[in-house]
Amino acid sequence: QVQLIESGGGLVQAGGSLRLSCAASGLTFANYAVAWFRQAPGKEREFVAMLRFSDYYAESVQGRFTISRDNAKNTVYLQMNSLNPEDTGVYYCAVNAAQSIRPADYNFWGQGTQVTVSS
C-alpha cells in the first residue's frame, strides 16, 4: 500500500522560508516522478515543482523553491525561500510513473500540508 506523508507546513512571514518533506512507504521515490502541487482556497490545484531525472519548476516559484530527494530516507523535500502571500495554500506531494505537470496524471497523493504566508 502506497502512502505519502507531507510535513513541514506552517505560518511564516513574507520573505521567510519553509522546508516541506514528503516521506513515502510502499514505493521508492527514485523510480518515479515526484511533484509538489498546491491549492489555494477557491482555486484549482496547480503545479509547483517536479523531480525525476532533473528538476522542473513553475515560473512563479523558479529561483525561490528547490525540490530535492534523499534516496536513503525515501523522502522528497521542497525548500521554499522568499515566500510571499501568493504562496499560501495546501501543498501536496504526488507520484507518477512519468514526468508531468498535470495533477490528473498523478496516481498517488499525500494528505497535504498547509502553508500560510502573512504579509
Coordinates of C-alpha atoms in Angstrom, one line a residue:
Q1 CA 0.0 0.0 0.0
V2 CA 1.4 3.3 -1.1
Q3 CA 1.4 6.1 1.5
L4 CA 2.8 9.7 1.1
I5 CA 3.0 11.8 4.2
E6 CA 3.8 15.5 4.0
S7 CA 5.1 17.6 6.8
G8 CA 6.8 21.0 7.4
G9 CA 4.0 23.4 6.7
G10 CA 3.1 26.3 8.9
L11 CA 2.7 30.0 9.3
V12 CA 5.6 32.2 8.1
Q13 CA 6.0 35.9 7.4
A14 CA 6.6 37.2 3.9
G15 CA 10.3 36.8 3.0
G16 CA 10.7 33.8 5.2
S17 CA 11.4 30.2 4.4
L18 CA 9.9 26.7 5.0
R19 CA 11.0 23.2 4.1
L20 CA 8.4 20.7 3.3
S21 CA 9.0 17.0 3.4
C22 CA 7.2 14.1 1.8
A23 CA 8.0 10.6 3.0
A24 CA 6.9 7.6 1.1
S25 CA 6.1 4.0 2.0
G26 CA 5.2 1.3 -0.4
L27 CA 7.2 2.7 -3.3
T28 CA 10.7 4.0 -4.0
F29 CA 10.8 7.7 -5.0
A30 CA 13.9 7.2 -7.1
N31 CA 11.9 5.1 -9.6
Y32 CA 9.1 7.7 -10.1
A33 CA 8.5 11.3 -10.9
V34 CA 7.6 13.2 -7.7
A35 CA 5.9 16.5 -7.8
W36 CA 4.6 19.2 -5.5
F37 CA 1.3 20.9 -6.2
R38 CA -0.5 23.5 -4.2
Q39 CA -4.1 24.6 -3.9
A40 CA -5.3 28.0 -2.6
P41 CA -8.9 28.5 -1.4
G42 CA -11.2 28.8 -4.3
K43 CA -8.5 28.0 -6.9
E44 CA -7.5 24.9 -8.8
R45 CA -4.7 22.7 -7.8
E46 CA -1.5 24.0 -9.5
F47 CA 1.9 22.6 -10.3
V48 CA 4.8 23.8 -8.3
A49 CA 7.9 21.6 -8.8
M50 CA 8.8 18.1 -10.1
L51 CA 11.8 15.9 -9.9
R52 CA 12.8 12.7 -11.6
F53 CA 15.9 12.8 -13.7
S54 CA 16.0 16.6 -13.4
D55 CA 14.1 19.2 -11.6
Y56 CA 11.4 21.5 -13.1
Y57 CA 9.6 24.4 -11.6
A58 CA 6.6 26.6 -12.2
E59 CA 7.6 30.0 -13.4
S60 CA 6.1 31.6 -10.2
V61 CA 8.5 29.7 -8.0
Q62 CA 11.6 29.5 -10.2
G63 CA 14.6 30.7 -8.3
R64 CA 12.9 30.6 -4.9
F65 CA 11.9 26.9 -4.5
T66 CA 14.1 23.9 -4.7
I67 CA 13.0 20.3 -4.9
S68 CA 15.3 17.5 -3.8
R69 CA 15.3 13.9 -2.9
D70 CA 17.1 11.8 -0.3
N71 CA 17.1 8.3 -1.6
A72 CA 18.4 6.8 1.7
K73 CA 15.4 8.3 3.5
N74 CA 13.0 7.8 0.6
T75 CA 11.9 11.4 1.2
V76 CA 11.4 14.4 -1.2
Y77 CA 11.8 17.9 0.0
L78 CA 10.6 21.3 -1.1
Q79 CA 12.8 24.2 0.1
M80 CA 10.8 27.4 -0.2
N81 CA 12.6 30.7 0.2
S82 CA 11.5 34.3 -0.2
L83 CA 7.9 33.3 0.5
N84 CA 5.1 35.7 -0.3
P85 CA 1.4 35.7 0.5
E86 CA 0.6 34.3 -3.0
D87 CA 2.4 31.1 -2.0
T88 CA -0.3 30.4 0.6
G89 CA -2.2 27.1 0.1
V90 CA -2.3 23.4 0.9
Y91 CA 0.8 21.7 -0.6
Y92 CA 0.6 18.2 -1.8
C93 CA 3.2 15.8 -3.0
A94 CA 2.3 13.3 -5.7
V95 CA 3.9 10.4 -7.6
N96 CA 3.6 9.3 -11.1
A97 CA 5.5 6.9 -13.4
A98 CA 6.2 9.6 -16.0
Q99 CA 7.0 13.3 -15.7
S100 CA 4.0 15.6 -15.9
I101 CA 2.8 18.9 -14.6
R102 CA -0.8 17.9 -14.8
P103 CA -2.4 16.8 -11.5
A104 CA -4.7 14.4 -13.3
D105 CA -1.7 12.3 -14.4
Y106 CA -0.7 11.6 -10.8
N107 CA -1.8 8.4 -9.2
F108 CA -0.7 8.8 -5.6
W109 CA -1.2 11.8 -3.4
G110 CA -0.4 12.8 0.2
Q111 CA -2.9 14.4 2.5
G112 CA -1.4 17.9 2.1
T113 CA 0.2 20.3 4.5
Q114 CA -0.9 23.9 5.0
V115 CA 1.4 26.8 4.2
T116 CA 0.3 30.3 5.2
V117 CA 2.4 33.3 4.4
S118 CA 1.4 36.5 6.2
S119 CA 2.2 40.0 4.7

